[in-house]
N, C-alpha and C. Protein backbone atom coordinates (compact mmCIF):
# COMPACT_ATOMS: atom_id res chain seq x y z
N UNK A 1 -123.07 -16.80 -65.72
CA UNK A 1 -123.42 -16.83 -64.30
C UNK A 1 -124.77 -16.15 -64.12
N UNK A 2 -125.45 -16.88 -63.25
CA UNK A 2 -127.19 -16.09 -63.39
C UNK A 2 -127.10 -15.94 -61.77
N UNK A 3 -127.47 -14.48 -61.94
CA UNK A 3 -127.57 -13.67 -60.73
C UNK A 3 -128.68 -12.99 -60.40
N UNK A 4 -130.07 -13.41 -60.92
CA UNK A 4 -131.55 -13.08 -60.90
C UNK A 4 -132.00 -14.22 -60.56
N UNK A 5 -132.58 -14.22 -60.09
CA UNK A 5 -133.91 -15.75 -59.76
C UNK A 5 -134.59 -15.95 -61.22
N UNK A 6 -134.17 -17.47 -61.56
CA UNK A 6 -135.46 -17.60 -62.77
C UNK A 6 -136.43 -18.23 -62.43
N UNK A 7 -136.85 -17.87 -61.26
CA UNK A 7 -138.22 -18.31 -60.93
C UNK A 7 -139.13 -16.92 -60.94
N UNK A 8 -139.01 -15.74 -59.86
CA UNK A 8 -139.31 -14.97 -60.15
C UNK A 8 -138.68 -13.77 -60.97
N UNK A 9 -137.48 -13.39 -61.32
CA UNK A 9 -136.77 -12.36 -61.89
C UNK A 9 -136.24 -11.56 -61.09
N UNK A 10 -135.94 -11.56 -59.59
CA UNK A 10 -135.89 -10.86 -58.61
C UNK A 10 -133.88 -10.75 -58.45
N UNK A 11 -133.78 -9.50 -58.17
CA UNK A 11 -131.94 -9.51 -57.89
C UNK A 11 -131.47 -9.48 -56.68
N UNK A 12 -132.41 -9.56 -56.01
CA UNK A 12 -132.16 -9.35 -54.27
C UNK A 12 -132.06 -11.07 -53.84
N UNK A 13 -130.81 -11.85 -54.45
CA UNK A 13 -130.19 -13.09 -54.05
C UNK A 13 -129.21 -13.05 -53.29
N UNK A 14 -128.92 -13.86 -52.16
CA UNK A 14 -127.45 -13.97 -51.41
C UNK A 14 -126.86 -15.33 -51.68
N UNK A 15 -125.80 -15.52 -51.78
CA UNK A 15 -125.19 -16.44 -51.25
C UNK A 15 -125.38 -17.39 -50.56
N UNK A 16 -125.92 -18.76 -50.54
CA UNK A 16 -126.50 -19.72 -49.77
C UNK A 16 -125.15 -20.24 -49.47
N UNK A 17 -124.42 -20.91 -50.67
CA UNK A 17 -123.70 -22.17 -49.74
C UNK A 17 -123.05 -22.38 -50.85
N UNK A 18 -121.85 -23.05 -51.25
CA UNK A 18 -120.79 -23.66 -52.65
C UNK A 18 -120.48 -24.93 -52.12
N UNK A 19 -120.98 -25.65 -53.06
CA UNK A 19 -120.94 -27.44 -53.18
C UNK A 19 -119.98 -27.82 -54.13
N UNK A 20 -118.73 -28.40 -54.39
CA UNK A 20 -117.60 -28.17 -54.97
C UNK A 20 -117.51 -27.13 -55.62
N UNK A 21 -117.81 -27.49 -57.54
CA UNK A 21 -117.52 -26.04 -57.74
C UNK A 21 -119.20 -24.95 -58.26
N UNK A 22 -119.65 -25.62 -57.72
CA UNK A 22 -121.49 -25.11 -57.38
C UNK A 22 -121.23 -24.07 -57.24
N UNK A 23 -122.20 -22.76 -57.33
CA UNK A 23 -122.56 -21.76 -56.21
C UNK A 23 -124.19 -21.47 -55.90
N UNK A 24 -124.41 -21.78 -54.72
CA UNK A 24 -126.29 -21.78 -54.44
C UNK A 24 -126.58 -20.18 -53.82
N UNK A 25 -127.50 -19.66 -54.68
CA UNK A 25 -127.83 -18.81 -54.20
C UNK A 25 -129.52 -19.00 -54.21
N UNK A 26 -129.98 -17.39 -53.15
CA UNK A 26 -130.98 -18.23 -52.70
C UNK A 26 -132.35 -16.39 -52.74
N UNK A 27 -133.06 -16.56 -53.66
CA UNK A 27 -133.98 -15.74 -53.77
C UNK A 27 -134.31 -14.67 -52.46
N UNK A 28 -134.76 -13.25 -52.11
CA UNK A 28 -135.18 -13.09 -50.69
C UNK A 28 -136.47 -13.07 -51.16
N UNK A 29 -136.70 -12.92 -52.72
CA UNK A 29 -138.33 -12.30 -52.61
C UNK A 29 -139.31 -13.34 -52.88
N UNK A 30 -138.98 -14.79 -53.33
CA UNK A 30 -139.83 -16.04 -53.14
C UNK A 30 -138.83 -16.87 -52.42
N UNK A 31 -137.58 -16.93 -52.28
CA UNK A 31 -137.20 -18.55 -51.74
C UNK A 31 -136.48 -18.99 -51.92
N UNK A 32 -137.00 -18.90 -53.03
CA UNK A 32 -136.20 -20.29 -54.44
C UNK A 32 -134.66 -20.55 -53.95
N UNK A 33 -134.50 -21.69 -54.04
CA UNK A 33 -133.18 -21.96 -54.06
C UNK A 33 -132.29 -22.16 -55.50
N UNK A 34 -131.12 -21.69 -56.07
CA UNK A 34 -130.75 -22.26 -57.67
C UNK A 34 -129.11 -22.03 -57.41
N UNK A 35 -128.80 -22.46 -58.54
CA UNK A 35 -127.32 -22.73 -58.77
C UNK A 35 -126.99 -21.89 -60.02
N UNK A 36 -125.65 -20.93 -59.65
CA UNK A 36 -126.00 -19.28 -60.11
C UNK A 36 -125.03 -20.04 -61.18
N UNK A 37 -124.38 -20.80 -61.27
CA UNK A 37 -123.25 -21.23 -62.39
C UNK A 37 -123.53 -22.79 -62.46
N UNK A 38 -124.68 -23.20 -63.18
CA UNK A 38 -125.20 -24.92 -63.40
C UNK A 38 -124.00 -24.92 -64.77
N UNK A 39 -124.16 -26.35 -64.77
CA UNK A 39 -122.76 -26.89 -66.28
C UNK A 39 -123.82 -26.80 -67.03
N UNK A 40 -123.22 -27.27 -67.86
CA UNK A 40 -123.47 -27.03 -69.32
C UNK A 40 -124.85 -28.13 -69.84
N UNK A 41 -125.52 -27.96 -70.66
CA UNK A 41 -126.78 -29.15 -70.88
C UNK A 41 -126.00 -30.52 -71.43
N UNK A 42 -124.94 -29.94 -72.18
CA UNK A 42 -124.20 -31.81 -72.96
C UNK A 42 -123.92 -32.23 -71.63
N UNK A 43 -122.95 -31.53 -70.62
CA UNK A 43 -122.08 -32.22 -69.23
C UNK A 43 -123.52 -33.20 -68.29
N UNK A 44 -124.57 -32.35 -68.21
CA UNK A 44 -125.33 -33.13 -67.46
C UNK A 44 -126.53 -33.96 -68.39
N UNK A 45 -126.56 -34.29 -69.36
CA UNK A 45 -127.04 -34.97 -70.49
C UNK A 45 -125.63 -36.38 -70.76
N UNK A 46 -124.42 -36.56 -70.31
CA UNK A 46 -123.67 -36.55 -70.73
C UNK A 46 -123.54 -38.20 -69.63
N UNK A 47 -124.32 -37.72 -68.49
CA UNK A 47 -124.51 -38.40 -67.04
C UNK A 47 -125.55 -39.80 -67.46
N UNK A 48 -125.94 -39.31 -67.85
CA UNK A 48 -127.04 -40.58 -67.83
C UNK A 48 -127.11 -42.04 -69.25
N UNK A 49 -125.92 -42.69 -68.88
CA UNK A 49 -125.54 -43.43 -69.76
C UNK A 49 -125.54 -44.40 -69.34
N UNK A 50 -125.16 -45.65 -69.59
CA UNK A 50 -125.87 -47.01 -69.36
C UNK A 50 -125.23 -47.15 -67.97
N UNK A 51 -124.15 -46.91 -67.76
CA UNK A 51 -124.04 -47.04 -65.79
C UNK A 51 -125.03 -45.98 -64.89
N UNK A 52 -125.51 -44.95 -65.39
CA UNK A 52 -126.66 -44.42 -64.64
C UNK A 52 -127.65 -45.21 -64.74
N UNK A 53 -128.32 -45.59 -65.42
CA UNK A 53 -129.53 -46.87 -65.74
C UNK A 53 -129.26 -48.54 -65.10
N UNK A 54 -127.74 -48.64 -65.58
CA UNK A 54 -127.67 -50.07 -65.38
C UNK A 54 -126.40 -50.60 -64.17
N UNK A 55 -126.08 -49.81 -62.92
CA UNK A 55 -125.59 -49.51 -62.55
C UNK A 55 -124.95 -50.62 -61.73
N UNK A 56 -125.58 -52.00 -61.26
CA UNK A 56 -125.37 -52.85 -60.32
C UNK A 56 -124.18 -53.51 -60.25
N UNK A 57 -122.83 -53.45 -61.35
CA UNK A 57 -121.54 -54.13 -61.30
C UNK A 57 -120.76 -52.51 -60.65
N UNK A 58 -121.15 -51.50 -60.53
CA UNK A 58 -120.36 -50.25 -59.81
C UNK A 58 -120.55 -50.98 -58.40
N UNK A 59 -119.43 -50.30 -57.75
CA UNK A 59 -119.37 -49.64 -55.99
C UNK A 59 -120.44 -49.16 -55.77
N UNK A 60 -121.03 -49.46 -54.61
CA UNK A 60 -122.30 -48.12 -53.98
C UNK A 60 -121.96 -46.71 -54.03
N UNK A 61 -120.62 -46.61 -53.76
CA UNK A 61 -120.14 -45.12 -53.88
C UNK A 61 -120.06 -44.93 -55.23
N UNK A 62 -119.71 -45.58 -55.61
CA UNK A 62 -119.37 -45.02 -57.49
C UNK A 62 -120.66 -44.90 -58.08
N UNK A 63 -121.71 -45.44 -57.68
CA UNK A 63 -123.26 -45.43 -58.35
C UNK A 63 -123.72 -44.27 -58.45
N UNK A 64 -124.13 -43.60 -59.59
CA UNK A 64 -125.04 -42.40 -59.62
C UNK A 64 -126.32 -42.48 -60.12
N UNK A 65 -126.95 -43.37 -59.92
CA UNK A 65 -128.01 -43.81 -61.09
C UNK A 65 -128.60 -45.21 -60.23
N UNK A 66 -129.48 -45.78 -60.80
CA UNK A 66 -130.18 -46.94 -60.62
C UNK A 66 -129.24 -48.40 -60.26
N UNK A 67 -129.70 -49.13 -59.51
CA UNK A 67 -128.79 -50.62 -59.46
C UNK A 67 -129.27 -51.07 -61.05
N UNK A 68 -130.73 -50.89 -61.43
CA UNK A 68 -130.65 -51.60 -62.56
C UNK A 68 -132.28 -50.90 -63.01
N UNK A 69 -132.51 -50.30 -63.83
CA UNK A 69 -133.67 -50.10 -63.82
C UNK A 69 -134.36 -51.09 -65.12
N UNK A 70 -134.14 -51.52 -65.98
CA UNK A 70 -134.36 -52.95 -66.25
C UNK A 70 -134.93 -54.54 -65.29
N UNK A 71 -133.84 -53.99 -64.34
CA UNK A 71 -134.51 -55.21 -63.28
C UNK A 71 -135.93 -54.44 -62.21
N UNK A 72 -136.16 -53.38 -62.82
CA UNK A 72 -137.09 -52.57 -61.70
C UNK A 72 -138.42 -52.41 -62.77
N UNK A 73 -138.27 -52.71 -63.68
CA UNK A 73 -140.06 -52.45 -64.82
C UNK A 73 -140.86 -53.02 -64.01
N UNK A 74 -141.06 -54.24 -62.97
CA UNK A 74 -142.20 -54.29 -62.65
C UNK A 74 -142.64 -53.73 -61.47
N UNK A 75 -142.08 -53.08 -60.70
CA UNK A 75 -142.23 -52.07 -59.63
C UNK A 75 -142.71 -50.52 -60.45
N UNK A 76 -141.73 -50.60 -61.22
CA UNK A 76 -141.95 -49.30 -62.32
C UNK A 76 -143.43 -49.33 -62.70
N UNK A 77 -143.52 -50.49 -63.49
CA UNK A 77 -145.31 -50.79 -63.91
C UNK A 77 -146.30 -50.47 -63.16
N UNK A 78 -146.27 -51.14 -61.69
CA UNK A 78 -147.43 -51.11 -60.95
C UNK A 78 -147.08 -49.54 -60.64
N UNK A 79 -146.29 -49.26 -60.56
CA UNK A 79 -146.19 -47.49 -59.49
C UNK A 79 -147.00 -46.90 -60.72
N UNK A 80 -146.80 -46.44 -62.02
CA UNK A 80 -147.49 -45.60 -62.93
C UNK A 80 -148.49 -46.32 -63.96
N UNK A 81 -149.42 -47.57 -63.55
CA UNK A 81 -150.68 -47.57 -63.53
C UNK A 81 -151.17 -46.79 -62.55
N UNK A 82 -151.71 -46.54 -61.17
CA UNK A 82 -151.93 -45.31 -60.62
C UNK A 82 -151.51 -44.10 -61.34
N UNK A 83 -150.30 -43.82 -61.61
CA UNK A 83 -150.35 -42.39 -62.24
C UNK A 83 -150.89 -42.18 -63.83
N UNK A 84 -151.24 -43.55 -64.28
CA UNK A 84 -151.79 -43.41 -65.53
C UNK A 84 -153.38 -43.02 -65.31
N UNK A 85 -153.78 -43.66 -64.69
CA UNK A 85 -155.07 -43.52 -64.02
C UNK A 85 -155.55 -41.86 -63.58
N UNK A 86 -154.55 -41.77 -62.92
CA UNK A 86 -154.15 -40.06 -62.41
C UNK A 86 -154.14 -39.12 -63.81
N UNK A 87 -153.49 -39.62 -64.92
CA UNK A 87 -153.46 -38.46 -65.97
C UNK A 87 -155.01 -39.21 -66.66
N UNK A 88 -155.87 -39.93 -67.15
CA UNK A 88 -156.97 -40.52 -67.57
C UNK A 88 -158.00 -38.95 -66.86
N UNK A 89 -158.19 -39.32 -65.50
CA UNK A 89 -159.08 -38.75 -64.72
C UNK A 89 -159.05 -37.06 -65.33
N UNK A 90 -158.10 -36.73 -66.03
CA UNK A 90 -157.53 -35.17 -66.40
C UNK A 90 -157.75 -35.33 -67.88
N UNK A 91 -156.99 -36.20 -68.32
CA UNK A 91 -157.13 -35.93 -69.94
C UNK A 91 -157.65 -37.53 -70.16
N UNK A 92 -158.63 -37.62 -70.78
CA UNK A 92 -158.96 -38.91 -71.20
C UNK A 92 -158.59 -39.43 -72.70
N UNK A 93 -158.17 -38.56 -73.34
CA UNK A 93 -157.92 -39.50 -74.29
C UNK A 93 -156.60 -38.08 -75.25
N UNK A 94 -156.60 -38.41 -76.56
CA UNK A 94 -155.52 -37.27 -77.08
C UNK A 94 -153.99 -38.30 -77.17
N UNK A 95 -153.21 -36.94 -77.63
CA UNK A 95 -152.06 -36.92 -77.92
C UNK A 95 -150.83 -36.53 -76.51
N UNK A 96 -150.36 -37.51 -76.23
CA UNK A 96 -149.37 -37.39 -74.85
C UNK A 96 -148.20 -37.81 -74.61
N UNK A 97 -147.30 -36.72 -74.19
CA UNK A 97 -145.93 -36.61 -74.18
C UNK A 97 -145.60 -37.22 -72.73
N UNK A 98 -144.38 -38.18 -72.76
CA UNK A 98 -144.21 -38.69 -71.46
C UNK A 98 -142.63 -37.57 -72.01
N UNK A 99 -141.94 -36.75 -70.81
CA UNK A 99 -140.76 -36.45 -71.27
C UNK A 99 -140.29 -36.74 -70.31
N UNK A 100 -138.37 -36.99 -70.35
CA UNK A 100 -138.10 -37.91 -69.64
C UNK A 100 -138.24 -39.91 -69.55
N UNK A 101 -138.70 -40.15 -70.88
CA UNK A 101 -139.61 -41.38 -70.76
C UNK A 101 -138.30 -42.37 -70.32
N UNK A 102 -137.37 -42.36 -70.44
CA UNK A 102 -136.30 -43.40 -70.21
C UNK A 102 -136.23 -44.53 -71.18
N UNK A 103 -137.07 -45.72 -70.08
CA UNK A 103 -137.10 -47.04 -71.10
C UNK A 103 -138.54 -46.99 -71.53
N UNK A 104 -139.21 -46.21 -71.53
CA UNK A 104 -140.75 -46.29 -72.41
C UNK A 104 -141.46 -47.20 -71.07
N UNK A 105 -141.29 -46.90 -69.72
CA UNK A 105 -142.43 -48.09 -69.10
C UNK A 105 -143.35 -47.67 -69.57
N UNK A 106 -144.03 -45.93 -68.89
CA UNK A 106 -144.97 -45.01 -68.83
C UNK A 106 -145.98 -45.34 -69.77
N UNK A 107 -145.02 -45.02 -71.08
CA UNK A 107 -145.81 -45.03 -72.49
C UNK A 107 -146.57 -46.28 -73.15
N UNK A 108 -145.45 -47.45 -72.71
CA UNK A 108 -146.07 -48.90 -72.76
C UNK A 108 -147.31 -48.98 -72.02
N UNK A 109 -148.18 -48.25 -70.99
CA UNK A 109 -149.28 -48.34 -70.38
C UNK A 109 -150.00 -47.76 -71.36
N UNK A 110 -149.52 -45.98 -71.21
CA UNK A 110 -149.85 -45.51 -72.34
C UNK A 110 -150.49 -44.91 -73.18
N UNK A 111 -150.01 -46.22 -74.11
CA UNK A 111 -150.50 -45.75 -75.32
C UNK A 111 -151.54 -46.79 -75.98
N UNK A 112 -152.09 -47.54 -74.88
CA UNK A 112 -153.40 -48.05 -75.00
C UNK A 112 -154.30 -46.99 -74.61
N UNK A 113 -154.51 -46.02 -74.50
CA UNK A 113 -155.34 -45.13 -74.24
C UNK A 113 -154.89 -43.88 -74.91
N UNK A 114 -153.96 -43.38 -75.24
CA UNK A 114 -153.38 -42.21 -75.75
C UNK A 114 -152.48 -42.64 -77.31
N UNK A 115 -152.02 -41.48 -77.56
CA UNK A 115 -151.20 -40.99 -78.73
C UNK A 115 -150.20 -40.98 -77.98
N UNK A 116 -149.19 -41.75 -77.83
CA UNK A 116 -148.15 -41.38 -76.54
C UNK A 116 -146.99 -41.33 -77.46
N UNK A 117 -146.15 -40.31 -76.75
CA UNK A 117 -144.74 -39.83 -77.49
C UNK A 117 -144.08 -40.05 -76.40
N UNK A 118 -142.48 -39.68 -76.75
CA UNK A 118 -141.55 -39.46 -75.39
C UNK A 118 -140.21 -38.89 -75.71
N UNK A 119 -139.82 -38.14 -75.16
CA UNK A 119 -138.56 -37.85 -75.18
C UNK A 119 -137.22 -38.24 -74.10
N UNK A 120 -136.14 -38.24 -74.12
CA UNK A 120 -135.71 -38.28 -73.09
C UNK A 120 -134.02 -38.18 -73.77
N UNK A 121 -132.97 -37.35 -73.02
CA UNK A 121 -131.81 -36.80 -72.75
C UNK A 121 -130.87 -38.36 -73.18
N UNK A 122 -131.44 -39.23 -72.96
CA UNK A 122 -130.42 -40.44 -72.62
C UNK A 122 -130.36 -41.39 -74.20
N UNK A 123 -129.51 -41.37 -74.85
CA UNK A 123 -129.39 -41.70 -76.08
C UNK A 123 -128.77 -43.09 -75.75
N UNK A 124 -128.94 -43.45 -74.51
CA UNK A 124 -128.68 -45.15 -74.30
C UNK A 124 -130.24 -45.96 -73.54
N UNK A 125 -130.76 -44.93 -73.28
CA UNK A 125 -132.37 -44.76 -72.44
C UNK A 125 -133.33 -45.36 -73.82
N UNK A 126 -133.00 -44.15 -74.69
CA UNK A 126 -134.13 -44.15 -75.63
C UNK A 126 -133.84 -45.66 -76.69
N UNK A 127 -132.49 -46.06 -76.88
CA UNK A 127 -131.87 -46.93 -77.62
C UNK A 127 -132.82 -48.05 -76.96
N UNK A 128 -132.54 -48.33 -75.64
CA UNK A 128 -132.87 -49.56 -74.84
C UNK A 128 -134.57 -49.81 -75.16
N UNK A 129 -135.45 -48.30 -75.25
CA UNK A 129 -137.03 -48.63 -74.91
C UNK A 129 -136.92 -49.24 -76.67
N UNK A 130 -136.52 -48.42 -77.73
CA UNK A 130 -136.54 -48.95 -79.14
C UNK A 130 -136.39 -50.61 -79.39
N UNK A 131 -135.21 -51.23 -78.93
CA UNK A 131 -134.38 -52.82 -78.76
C UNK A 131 -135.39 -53.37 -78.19
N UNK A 132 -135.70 -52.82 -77.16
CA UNK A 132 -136.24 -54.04 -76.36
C UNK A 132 -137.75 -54.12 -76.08
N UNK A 133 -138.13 -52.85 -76.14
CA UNK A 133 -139.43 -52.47 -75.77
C UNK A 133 -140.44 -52.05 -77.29
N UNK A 134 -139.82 -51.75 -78.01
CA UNK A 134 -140.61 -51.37 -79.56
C UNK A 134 -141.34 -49.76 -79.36
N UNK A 135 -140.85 -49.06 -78.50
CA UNK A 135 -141.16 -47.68 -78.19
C UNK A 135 -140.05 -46.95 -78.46
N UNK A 136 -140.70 -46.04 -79.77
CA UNK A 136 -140.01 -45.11 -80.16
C UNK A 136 -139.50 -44.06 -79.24
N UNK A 137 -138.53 -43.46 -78.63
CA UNK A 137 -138.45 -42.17 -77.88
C UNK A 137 -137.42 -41.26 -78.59
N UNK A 138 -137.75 -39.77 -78.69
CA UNK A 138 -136.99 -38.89 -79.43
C UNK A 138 -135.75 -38.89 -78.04
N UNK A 139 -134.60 -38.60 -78.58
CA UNK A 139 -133.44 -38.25 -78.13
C UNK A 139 -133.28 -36.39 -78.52
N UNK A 140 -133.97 -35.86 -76.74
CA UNK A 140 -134.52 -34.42 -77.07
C UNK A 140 -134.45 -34.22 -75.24
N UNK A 141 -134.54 -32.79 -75.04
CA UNK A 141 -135.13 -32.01 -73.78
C UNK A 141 -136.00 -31.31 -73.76
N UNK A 142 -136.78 -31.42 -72.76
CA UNK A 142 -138.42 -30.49 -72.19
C UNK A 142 -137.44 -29.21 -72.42
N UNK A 143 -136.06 -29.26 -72.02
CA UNK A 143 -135.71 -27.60 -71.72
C UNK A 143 -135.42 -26.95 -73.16
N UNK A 144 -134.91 -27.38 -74.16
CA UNK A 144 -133.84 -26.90 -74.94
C UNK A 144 -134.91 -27.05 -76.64
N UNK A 145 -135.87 -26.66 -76.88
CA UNK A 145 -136.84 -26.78 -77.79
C UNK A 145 -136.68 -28.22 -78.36
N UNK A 146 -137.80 -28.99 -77.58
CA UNK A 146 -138.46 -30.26 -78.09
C UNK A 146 -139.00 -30.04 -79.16
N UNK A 147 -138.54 -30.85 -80.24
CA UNK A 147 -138.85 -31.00 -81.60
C UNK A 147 -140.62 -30.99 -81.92
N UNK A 148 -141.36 -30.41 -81.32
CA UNK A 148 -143.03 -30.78 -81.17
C UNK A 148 -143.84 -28.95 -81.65
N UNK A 149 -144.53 -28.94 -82.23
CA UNK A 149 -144.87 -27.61 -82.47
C UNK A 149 -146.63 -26.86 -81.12
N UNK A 150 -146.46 -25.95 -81.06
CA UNK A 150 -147.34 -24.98 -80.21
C UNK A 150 -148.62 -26.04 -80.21
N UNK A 151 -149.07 -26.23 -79.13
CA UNK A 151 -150.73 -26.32 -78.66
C UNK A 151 -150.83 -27.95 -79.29
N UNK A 152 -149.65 -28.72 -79.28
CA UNK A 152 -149.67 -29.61 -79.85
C UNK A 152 -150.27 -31.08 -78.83
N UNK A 153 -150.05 -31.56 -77.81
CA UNK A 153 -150.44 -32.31 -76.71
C UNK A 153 -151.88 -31.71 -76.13
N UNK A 154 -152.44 -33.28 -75.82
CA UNK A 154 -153.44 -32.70 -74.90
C UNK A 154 -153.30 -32.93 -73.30
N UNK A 155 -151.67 -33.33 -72.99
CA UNK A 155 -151.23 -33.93 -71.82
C UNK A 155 -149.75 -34.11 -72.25
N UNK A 156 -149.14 -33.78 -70.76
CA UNK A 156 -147.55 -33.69 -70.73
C UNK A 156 -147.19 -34.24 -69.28
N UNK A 157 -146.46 -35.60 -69.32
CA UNK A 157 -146.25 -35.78 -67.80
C UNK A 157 -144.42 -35.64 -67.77
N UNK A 158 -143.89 -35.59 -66.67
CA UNK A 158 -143.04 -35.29 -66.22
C UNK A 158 -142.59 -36.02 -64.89
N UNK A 159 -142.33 -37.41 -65.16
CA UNK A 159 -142.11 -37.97 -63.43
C UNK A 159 -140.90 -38.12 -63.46
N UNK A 160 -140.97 -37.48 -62.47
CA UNK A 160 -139.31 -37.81 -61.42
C UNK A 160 -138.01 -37.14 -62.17
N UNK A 161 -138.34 -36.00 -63.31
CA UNK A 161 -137.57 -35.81 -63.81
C UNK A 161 -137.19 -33.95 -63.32
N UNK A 162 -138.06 -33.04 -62.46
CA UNK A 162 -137.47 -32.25 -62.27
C UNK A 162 -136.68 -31.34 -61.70
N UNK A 163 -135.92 -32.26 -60.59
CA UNK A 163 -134.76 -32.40 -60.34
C UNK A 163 -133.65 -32.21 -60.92
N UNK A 164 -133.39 -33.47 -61.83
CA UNK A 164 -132.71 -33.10 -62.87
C UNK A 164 -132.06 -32.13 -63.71
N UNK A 165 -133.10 -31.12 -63.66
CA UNK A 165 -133.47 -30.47 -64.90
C UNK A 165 -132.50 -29.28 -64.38
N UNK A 166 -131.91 -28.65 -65.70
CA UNK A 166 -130.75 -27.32 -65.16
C UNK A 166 -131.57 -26.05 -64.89
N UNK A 167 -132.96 -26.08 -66.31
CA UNK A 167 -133.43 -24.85 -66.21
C UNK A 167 -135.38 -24.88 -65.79
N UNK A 168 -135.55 -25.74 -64.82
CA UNK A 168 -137.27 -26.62 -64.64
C UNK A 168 -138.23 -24.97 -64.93
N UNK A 169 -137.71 -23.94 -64.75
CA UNK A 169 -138.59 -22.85 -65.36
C UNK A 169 -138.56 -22.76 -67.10
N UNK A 170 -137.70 -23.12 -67.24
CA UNK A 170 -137.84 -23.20 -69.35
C UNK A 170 -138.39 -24.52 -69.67
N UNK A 171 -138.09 -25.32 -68.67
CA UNK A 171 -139.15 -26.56 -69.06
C UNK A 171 -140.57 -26.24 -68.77
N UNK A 172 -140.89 -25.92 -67.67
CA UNK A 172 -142.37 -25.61 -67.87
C UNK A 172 -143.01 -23.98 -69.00
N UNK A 173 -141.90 -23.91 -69.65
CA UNK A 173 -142.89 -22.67 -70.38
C UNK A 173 -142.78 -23.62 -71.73
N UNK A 174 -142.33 -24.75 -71.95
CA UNK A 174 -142.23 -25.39 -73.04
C UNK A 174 -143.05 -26.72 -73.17
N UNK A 175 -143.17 -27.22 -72.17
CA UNK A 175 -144.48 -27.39 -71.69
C UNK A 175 -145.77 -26.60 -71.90
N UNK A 176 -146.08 -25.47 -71.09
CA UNK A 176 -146.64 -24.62 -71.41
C UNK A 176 -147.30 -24.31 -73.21
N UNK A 177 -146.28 -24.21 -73.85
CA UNK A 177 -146.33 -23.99 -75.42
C UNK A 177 -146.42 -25.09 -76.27
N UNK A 178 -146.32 -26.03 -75.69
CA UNK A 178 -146.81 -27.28 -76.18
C UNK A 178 -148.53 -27.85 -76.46
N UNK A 179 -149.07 -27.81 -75.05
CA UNK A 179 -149.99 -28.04 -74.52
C UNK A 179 -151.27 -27.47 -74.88
């Protein structure tokens, strides 16, 4: 149970609110909002399996995940050319980690311009970019030591993934040590 803020280290937290068996507590000395008892990394690693990705024969209620993100690559495509463009303008060329990559859209842009790697939690994610797409992705987390050694990237993107994430402060110091 974490009863300090891991954003700042601060012990002066109260009690926000309990979402089944959640408990949110809530920083006084930055803010932060966190969840003093998150599950476990396999339980929420555990989520994102081909009905999170490929979701469109579920109920709307039963859906936790995408109607189909297969049927969405070309929305996917056009949205992160702009953000490829966006990391270019920063790092122009080098070695670059998409983490989180899913089905490899990101990297399929890429890695016409970069050294592009990827990781991502979903060992039905990374299967799918390999089959279908010919993009390798490690079956790994930004949080939990990514298989990549110190000062290694010259660019690390991260879309839409930190949310997700149980511990987004150990992801960015690993990040951080990457980079």
């Amino acid at each position: 149970m974490q009863t300090d803020c891991p954003l700042c280290g601060s012990q002066a937290v109260r009690e926000t609110f309990t979402k089944g068996v959640y408990n949110y507590l809530r920083c006084a000395t930055c803010g932060s909002l966190f969840v003093s008892n998150p599950p476990a990394a396999a339980e929420v690693h555990a989520r994102y399996s081909e009905d999170y990705y490929e979701a469109a024969s579920l109920g709307v209620e039963d859906r936790k995940g995408y109607p189909s993100y297969m049927k969405a690559q070309e929305s996917l495509t056009n949205s992160f050319k702009s953000k490829l463009k966006l990391v270019q303008d920063r790092v122009p060329s080098g070695r670059l980690l998409d983490a989180g990559a899913a089905y490899g859209t990101f990297l399929r842009l890429a890695n016409s311009h970069y050294e592009g790697m990827g990781i991502e939690v979903s060992q039905y994610a990374a299967s799918v970019a390999k089959k279908t797409f010919g993009i390798d992705i490690k079956v790994a987390s930004i949080e939990h030591s990514p298989p990549f050694p110190d000062d290694y990237f010259d660019g690390i993107v991260m879309w839409d993934i930190i949310e997700h994430l149980i511990n987004p402060v150990q992801a960015l110091k690993e990040v951080y040590r990457m980079l």
